[in-house]
Amino acid sequence: MTVMSLHSSPPSAVAEAEDLQLKVDLCSEAFEPFACLEQWHRQLAAIGRWSAANSHFIGRVRSMATNGTPLLALELEHYPGMTERQLQQLATALCSRHGADSCLIQHRIGRVLPGDAIVLVGIGADRRGPAQRCCQDLLEALKHDTPFWKREWRSDGTGEWLIGNTPL
Amino acid sequence: MTVMSLHSSPPSAVAEAEDLQLKVDLCSEAFEPFACLEQWHRQLAAIGRWSAANSHFIGRVRSMATNGTPLLALELEHYPGMTERQLQQLATALCSRHGADSCLIQHRIGRVLPGDAIVLVGIGADRRGPAQRCCQDLLEALKHDTPFWKREWRSDGTGEWLIGNTPL
Amino acid sequence: MGEPSAEGIRIRLFAGLREQAGWSEHHWPAPAAHPHPTPRQLWLALQLPGELSSVRVAINHEFTTADTPLHDGDELAFLPPISGG
Amino acid sequence: MGEPSAEGIRIRLFAGLREQAGWSEHHWPAPAAHPHPTPRQLWLALQLPGELSSVRVAINHEFTTADTPLHDGDELAFLPPISGG
């Protein structure tokens, strides 16, 4: 599995949120969301940074294309460099705003099959409200303000770029 | 591990939401939230009932008592029979309201140690908004409308019943 | 007081309320002369501690009001403030 | 047009916009006579398809406006509607 990992923050982000535990990966092959979460929580616990409140979201690729025909696969394009930078900036800003303590983002790139996890967001905070709100806001930011593009490959052989996202 | 399991709905609940995949357990010993989630998702996938949007919440016992002293353990009392029934009714009603497709609840009873998972709520739906909102609402319902009582056992040997919950 | 029925009413307390009262379960032999007491009447009759307004009432595992008439065989519970999750 | 600078401006397209335009990357040799073109000017000069108002503009991996002056060595990207997550 090829993973582009951004475990450390750039100098400017570190100054803003030096206590945030942040891990952002773009995964070019399938990832197991629960194994990722378990490992992340284990890492946090090992440094005494586990949280009382943990909110997670896992998005999986649907079986149907937006036109109602069977979906063969989604193709995920991104903007190497900007996508990682944007994810890290958005996560740092939102975790700071909500007072969250930890943030895990895993996002697929490349060809993703129906049923496969395409995105995982995990937020740890001291209270459930901030954890839940931060997880929601980060998911929206990731869907609307991070350079990812989805192309649907359909069973009739056609491929079409999606314009925007499914409604909230 | 002793588990009181409620995998099937009572006749009345089945009629209201026959399509809901529901699993509610009261666990008298520590549970591994990610192993539970993975197994649950595997079960749903096996019957073709996996969801595109999955929202989870995991609550862990804090290290500090509400008076700021170290916490030895939480003691979780419940009302056998009513607690299970209430969880099932609340989950069925909220999943129906939000249009969620699956619901997993795991809740500890007995003596729970700091860092241990005390509650797990997992909701599957077709879209992220319903999944997130249902997960939040069910967590609040579980905290305020299900007969559970927490007693803090503190390092000075005292034990005190908590009145209500931490703020949202 | 009249003759108690065969079943009567089972009364249960939990958590802090149980400890303040000093008991967890009580059998109330519903007298023929007053067969349908309310939870409020039993709260007073049993001299339970604190204010009834601070607890919730459940009959047969369902929340209800303190003025719901009880029936022979019912299980009544007084629930102090809940702290789940 | 004047003499192109050493670096010029790197222009990138993505997804549907890339396919409509038929190219993914273009080097714009910033002329000395007009060293600070804006993304809007380049969009028109390159005759890119569709409306500029439907795409977002990034310079050096940061979102910005279509009227931000570009500098020698900048990377400009036109981003069609995003669909992440």
XYZ file of C-alpha atoms in Angstrom:
506
model
C 0.000 0.000 0.000
C 1.420 3.350 -1.048
C 0.789 6.096 1.456
C 1.791 9.722 1.331
C 2.151 10.581 4.935
C 2.181 13.978 6.620
C 2.794 13.089 10.220
C 4.580 16.304 11.102
C 3.211 19.786 10.699
C 4.948 22.507 8.747
C 6.589 25.144 11.004
C 3.732 27.631 10.694
C 1.052 25.090 11.632
C 3.070 23.873 14.601
C 3.101 27.341 16.128
C -0.682 27.613 15.876
C -1.550 24.248 17.366
C 1.489 22.667 18.900
C -0.602 20.240 20.916
C -2.658 18.836 18.079
C -1.992 15.217 17.204
C -2.488 15.137 13.444
C -2.092 12.398 10.871
C -3.107 12.833 7.240
C -2.618 10.155 4.602
C -3.542 9.886 0.957
C -3.862 6.175 0.222
C -3.433 4.876 -3.304
C -4.706 1.430 -2.304
C -7.578 0.156 -0.156
C -7.278 0.851 3.564
C -8.996 -0.839 6.490
C -10.651 1.979 8.447
C -10.963 0.123 11.748
C -7.389 -1.108 11.665
C -6.280 2.485 10.975
C -8.393 3.805 13.841
C -7.208 1.147 16.251
C -3.568 1.823 15.441
C -4.105 5.590 15.740
C -5.812 5.257 19.134
C -3.067 2.924 20.291
C -0.448 5.501 19.272
C -2.314 8.251 21.092
C -2.696 6.124 24.225
C 1.020 5.306 24.185
C 1.847 9.006 24.570
C -0.980 9.670 27.009
C -3.011 11.603 24.431
C -6.176 9.493 24.278
C -9.442 11.441 24.435
C -12.674 10.949 26.362
C -14.797 11.806 23.304
C -14.089 10.349 19.865
C -16.145 11.036 16.787
C -15.479 9.220 13.511
C -16.843 9.242 10.022
C -16.260 6.590 7.371
C -17.480 7.134 3.826
C -17.743 4.215 1.412
C -18.236 4.203 -2.349
C -21.860 3.575 -3.330
C -22.873 0.719 -5.659
C -24.842 3.001 -7.956
C -23.712 5.858 -10.157
C -25.542 9.166 -9.857
C -27.543 8.308 -12.995
C -28.891 5.174 -11.321
C -26.807 2.654 -13.272
C -24.388 0.256 -11.571
C -21.049 1.821 -10.681
C -17.883 -0.048 -11.603
C -15.487 2.229 -9.744
C -14.764 5.774 -8.703
C -11.583 7.414 -9.926
C -10.171 9.934 -7.454
C -7.921 12.625 -8.872
C -6.132 15.127 -6.644
C -3.610 17.955 -6.891
C -0.384 16.537 -5.430
C 1.092 18.993 -2.983
C -1.909 21.264 -2.685
C -4.285 18.517 -1.533
C -2.036 17.450 1.343
C -1.317 21.057 2.277
C -4.984 21.981 2.218
C -6.030 18.969 4.322
C -3.416 19.829 6.895
C -4.368 23.507 7.012
C -8.095 22.789 7.267
C -7.593 20.171 9.974
C -5.310 22.429 11.996
C -7.669 25.406 11.763
C -10.832 23.434 12.594
C -9.276 21.485 15.466
C -8.056 24.762 16.907
C -11.484 26.360 16.528
C -13.273 23.443 18.204
C -10.549 22.711 20.745
C -10.028 19.163 19.464
C -6.955 17.231 20.592
C -6.369 14.780 17.763
C -7.254 14.347 14.127
C -6.829 11.433 11.751
C -7.636 11.773 8.062
C -7.309 8.954 5.527
C -8.439 9.646 1.976
C -8.274 7.366 -1.024
C -6.849 8.431 -4.352
C -6.860 6.468 -7.607
C -9.401 3.792 -8.448
C -11.830 2.955 -5.606
C -14.343 0.109 -5.745
C -17.944 0.093 -4.502
C -18.035 -0.701 -0.791
C -14.449 0.429 -0.268
C -13.702 3.152 2.268
C -12.947 6.392 0.475
C -12.597 8.707 3.459
C -12.024 8.361 7.199
C -12.086 11.290 9.611
C -11.437 10.717 13.324
C -11.508 13.481 15.920
C -10.630 13.227 19.610
C -11.648 15.889 22.116
C -12.423 16.202 25.793
C -16.156 16.551 25.249
C -18.589 15.020 22.796
C -19.933 18.293 21.362
C -16.576 19.593 20.093
C -15.590 16.127 18.827
C -18.817 15.757 16.843
C -18.895 19.283 15.475
C -15.236 19.235 14.483
C -15.684 15.900 12.693
C -18.671 17.265 10.766
C -17.018 20.554 9.840
C -13.835 18.849 8.729
C -15.784 16.434 6.539
C -17.552 19.343 4.828
C -14.269 21.228 4.379
C -12.696 18.137 2.902
C -15.592 17.685 0.482
C -15.832 21.277 -0.656
C -12.435 22.900 -0.130
C -9.844 20.240 -0.846
C -8.806 19.535 -4.445
C -10.269 16.092 -5.078
C -12.255 15.153 -8.140
C -14.379 12.043 -8.607
C -15.026 10.349 -11.902
C -17.704 7.671 -12.058
C -16.903 4.659 -14.203
C -20.179 3.007 -15.117
C -21.030 -0.484 -16.262
C -21.770 0.802 -19.784
C -18.122 1.827 -20.115
C -18.707 5.567 -19.795
C -16.869 7.742 -17.311
C -18.104 11.093 -16.063
C -16.591 13.691 -13.764
C -18.914 14.611 -10.918
C -19.747 18.250 -10.382
C -19.867 18.847 -6.635
C -20.974 16.471 -3.911
C -24.010 14.621 -2.626
C -26.155 16.908 -0.463
C -25.516 16.947 3.269
C -16.924 -11.335 28.579
C -20.540 -11.339 29.626
C -22.817 -9.677 27.145
C -26.546 -9.165 27.274
C -27.504 -9.183 23.687
C -30.618 -7.883 21.999
C -30.063 -8.798 18.397
C -33.696 -9.203 17.574
C -36.366 -6.593 18.030
C -39.557 -7.158 19.984
C -42.605 -7.642 17.743
C -43.782 -4.032 18.066
C -40.408 -2.550 17.143
C -40.091 -4.874 14.155
C -43.324 -3.572 12.693
C -42.138 0.056 12.933
C -38.716 -0.425 11.381
C -38.413 -3.828 9.827
C -35.412 -2.798 7.778
C -33.308 -1.464 10.599
C -30.218 -3.512 11.446
C -29.956 -3.096 15.207
C -27.578 -4.534 17.779
C -27.567 -3.434 21.402
C -25.275 -4.942 24.027
C -24.657 -4.199 27.683
C -21.113 -5.348 28.410
C -20.067 -6.264 31.929
C -16.399 -6.411 30.912
C -14.108 -4.260 28.768
C -14.867 -4.256 25.049
C -12.659 -3.296 22.113
C -14.629 -0.691 20.175
C -12.798 -1.105 16.866
C -13.055 -4.878 16.945
C -16.792 -4.507 17.635
C -17.203 -2.038 14.787
C -15.214 -4.140 12.365
C -17.244 -7.235 13.182
C -20.508 -5.295 12.881
C -19.553 -3.835 9.501
C -18.459 -7.258 8.328
C -21.859 -8.679 9.338
C -23.683 -5.885 7.536
C -21.558 -6.344 4.411
C -22.255 -10.086 4.447
C -25.994 -9.425 4.062
C -25.519 -6.551 1.618
C -26.499 -3.934 4.195
C -23.329 -1.827 4.370
C -23.858 1.935 4.224
C -22.145 4.721 2.308
C -22.120 7.001 5.366
C -21.052 5.758 8.798
C -20.879 7.913 11.889
C -19.455 6.574 15.159
C -18.927 7.839 18.648
C -16.705 6.256 21.279
C -16.724 7.583 24.838
C -13.924 6.685 27.233
C -13.711 7.117 31.005
C -11.719 10.232 31.992
C -8.707 10.036 34.312
C -10.032 12.727 36.612
C -13.093 12.778 38.815
C -15.447 15.742 38.537
C -13.867 17.257 41.676
C -10.453 17.284 39.998
C -8.941 14.378 41.950
C -7.677 11.225 40.215
C -10.400 8.756 39.326
C -9.910 5.101 40.221
C -12.936 3.803 38.387
C -16.502 4.513 37.350
C -19.246 2.217 38.554
C -22.110 1.893 36.101
C -25.466 0.852 37.509
C -28.462 0.186 35.296
C -32.042 -1.047 35.523
C -31.980 -4.547 34.059
C -34.831 -4.970 31.611
C -35.760 -1.309 31.343
C -32.314 -0.174 30.180
C -32.204 -2.648 27.285
C -35.805 -1.905 26.361
C -35.244 1.817 26.463
C -32.071 1.627 24.332
C -33.883 -0.427 21.770
C -36.907 1.878 21.679
C -34.806 5.034 21.427
C -32.588 3.560 18.703
C -35.568 2.349 16.679
C -37.379 5.680 16.939
C -34.335 7.830 16.102
C -33.173 5.648 13.212
C -36.672 5.806 11.792
C -36.800 9.596 12.191
C -33.421 10.105 10.501
C -33.810 7.326 7.955
C -30.738 5.452 9.228
C -30.168 1.868 8.086
C -28.125 0.363 10.903
C -27.372 1.001 14.543
C -24.843 -0.543 16.898
C -24.832 0.338 20.594
C -22.362 -1.074 23.096
C -22.531 0.219 26.671
C -20.486 -0.832 29.674
C -22.023 -1.738 32.993
C -20.201 -2.506 36.230
C -16.737 -1.197 37.079
C -15.043 0.716 34.252
C -11.438 1.931 34.386
C -10.037 5.256 33.145
C -9.268 5.043 29.432
C -11.703 2.183 28.897
C -14.491 2.560 26.369
C -17.784 3.118 28.181
C -20.059 3.697 25.193
C -19.986 3.051 21.463
C -22.659 4.251 19.047
C -22.382 3.448 15.341
C -24.921 4.594 12.750
C -25.038 3.691 9.063
C -27.093 5.683 6.558
C -27.095 6.523 2.891
C -25.962 10.119 3.437
C -23.601 11.743 5.898
C -26.094 14.249 7.350
C -28.596 11.656 8.611
C -25.783 9.395 9.859
C -24.174 12.210 11.856
C -27.392 13.661 13.229
C -28.774 10.253 14.223
C -25.524 9.373 15.983
C -25.611 12.647 17.932
C -29.272 12.402 18.873
C -28.947 8.798 19.971
C -25.957 9.643 22.142
C -27.942 12.401 23.872
C -30.949 10.114 24.321
C -28.718 7.442 25.778
C -27.159 9.927 28.194
C -30.378 11.538 29.353
C -33.189 9.040 28.831
C -31.755 5.614 29.532
C -31.498 4.364 33.118
C -27.758 4.367 33.738
C -26.111 5.829 36.811
C -22.437 6.570 37.266
C -20.601 6.512 40.566
C -17.098 7.938 40.690
C -14.631 6.032 42.844
C -11.841 8.420 43.759
C -8.292 7.862 44.917
C -9.193 9.001 48.452
C -11.530 6.024 48.764
C -14.757 8.005 48.446
C -17.484 7.163 45.963
C -20.095 9.612 44.724
C -23.077 9.237 42.431
C -23.023 11.744 39.605
C -26.045 13.941 39.084
C -26.549 14.287 35.328
C -23.928 14.404 32.610
C -21.061 16.488 31.350
C -22.306 19.371 29.186
C -22.598 18.809 25.477
C -56.126 -1.248 55.357
C -58.085 -4.152 53.825
C -56.722 -7.449 52.580
C -53.584 -7.391 50.413
C -53.942 -8.784 46.900
C -52.053 -11.825 45.708
C -49.453 -9.838 43.845
C -49.324 -6.265 45.026
C -46.830 -3.769 43.641
C -43.066 -4.211 43.383
C -41.195 -0.985 44.114
C -37.560 -0.498 43.090
C -34.957 2.159 43.862
C -31.596 2.746 42.153
C -28.198 4.347 42.653
C -28.055 7.274 45.102
C -31.739 7.080 45.926
C -31.397 3.408 46.858
C -28.527 4.204 49.178
C -30.268 7.157 50.811
C -33.411 5.121 51.396
C -31.458 2.103 52.594
C -33.370 -0.408 50.474
C -33.541 -1.431 46.842
C -36.786 -3.322 46.592
C -40.079 -3.259 48.454
C -43.314 -5.150 48.111
C -46.462 -3.046 48.530
C -49.458 -5.231 49.239
C -52.159 -3.294 47.374
C -55.085 -3.188 49.777
C -58.553 -3.939 48.496
C -59.767 -0.624 49.938
C -57.260 1.371 47.865
C -56.291 -0.839 44.934
C -54.854 1.842 42.599
C -52.382 4.030 44.446
C -50.278 6.467 42.418
C -46.460 6.639 42.521
C -46.827 10.001 44.304
C -48.906 8.409 47.076
C -46.408 5.582 47.520
C -43.467 8.025 47.523
C -45.105 9.807 50.471
C -46.295 6.643 52.204
C -42.794 5.153 52.056
C -41.275 8.431 53.254
C -38.667 8.394 50.520
C -35.897 10.972 50.826
C -35.678 14.197 48.800
C -38.133 15.696 46.353
C -40.266 13.546 44.082
C -39.807 16.248 41.414
C -36.106 15.355 41.201
C -36.720 11.730 40.235
C -38.365 10.059 37.258
C -41.035 7.434 37.537
C -41.251 4.209 35.545
C -44.034 1.649 35.638
C -43.309 -1.732 34.059
C -40.082 -0.388 32.490
C -41.699 2.636 30.843
C -41.402 6.254 31.901
C -44.653 7.710 33.127
C -45.989 10.399 35.456
C -46.178 10.290 39.242
C -49.961 10.383 39.066
C -50.536 7.298 36.932
C -52.711 4.805 38.839
C -50.899 1.562 39.640
C -52.348 -1.881 39.186
C -51.865 -5.176 40.903
C -48.682 -6.818 39.621
C -47.066 -3.577 38.438
C -43.387 -2.850 38.899
C -42.811 0.748 39.981
C -39.356 2.351 39.907
C -38.158 5.705 41.175
C -35.153 6.766 39.070
C -32.732 9.410 40.344
C -31.066 11.701 37.745
C -29.650 9.633 34.904
C -25.984 9.783 33.875
C -25.437 7.373 31.014
C -23.053 7.284 28.101
C 5.765 40.521 -26.531
C 9.260 41.130 -25.117
C 11.765 38.542 -23.925
C 10.448 35.622 -21.808
C 11.874 35.344 -18.299
C 13.985 32.422 -17.154
C 11.140 30.699 -15.275
C 7.786 31.935 -16.436
C 4.536 30.612 -15.016
C 3.493 26.965 -14.769
C -0.206 26.465 -15.465
C -2.060 23.296 -14.449
C -5.496 21.927 -15.190
C -7.327 19.053 -13.490
C -10.115 16.530 -14.000
C -12.883 17.528 -16.415
C -11.284 20.863 -17.250
C -8.045 19.130 -18.196
C -9.882 16.804 -20.520
C -11.952 19.550 -22.120
C -8.863 21.670 -22.720
C -6.844 18.709 -23.947
C -3.757 19.494 -21.847
C -2.747 19.243 -18.206
C 0.250 21.493 -17.971
C 1.441 24.577 -19.827
C 4.441 26.827 -19.480
C 3.698 30.532 -19.884
C 6.866 32.496 -20.605
C 6.113 35.719 -18.739
C 7.142 38.479 -21.141
C 9.197 41.424 -19.816
C 6.593 43.814 -21.244
C 3.795 42.229 -19.179
C 5.493 40.478 -16.263
C 2.478 40.167 -13.915
C -0.519 38.729 -15.759
C -3.560 37.700 -13.729
C -5.201 34.258 -13.827
C -8.159 35.906 -15.590
C -5.911 37.223 -18.355
C -4.286 33.823 -18.823
C -7.673 32.053 -18.828
C -8.690 34.274 -21.763
C -5.316 34.142 -23.505
C -5.285 30.344 -23.380
C -8.914 30.206 -24.571
C -9.869 27.790 -21.817
C -13.333 26.206 -22.109
C -16.356 27.274 -20.097
C -16.786 30.094 -17.606
C -13.962 31.228 -15.348
C -16.614 31.852 -12.668
C -17.214 28.081 -12.460
C -13.626 27.236 -11.518
C -11.440 28.084 -8.538
C -7.990 29.537 -8.851
C -4.913 28.490 -6.855
C -1.479 30.076 -6.981
C 1.359 28.086 -5.417
C -1.101 25.623 -3.836
C -3.258 28.295 -2.181
C -6.723 29.410 -3.211
C -6.815 32.970 -4.419
C -8.796 35.252 -6.729
C -8.652 35.390 -10.521
C -7.259 38.933 -10.352
C -4.192 38.252 -8.228
C -1.063 39.308 -10.154
C 1.211 36.387 -10.959
C 4.967 36.394 -10.548
C 7.796 34.701 -12.307
C 8.100 31.126 -11.032
C 4.492 30.878 -9.819
C 2.392 27.756 -10.265
C -1.141 28.619 -11.333
C -3.959 26.051 -11.250
C -7.534 26.239 -12.497
C -9.649 23.873 -10.387
C -13.025 22.661 -11.645
C -15.763 22.000 -9.049
C -14.403 19.891 -6.211
C -15.938 16.560 -5.202
C -13.903 15.129 -2.337
C -14.742 12.862 0.566
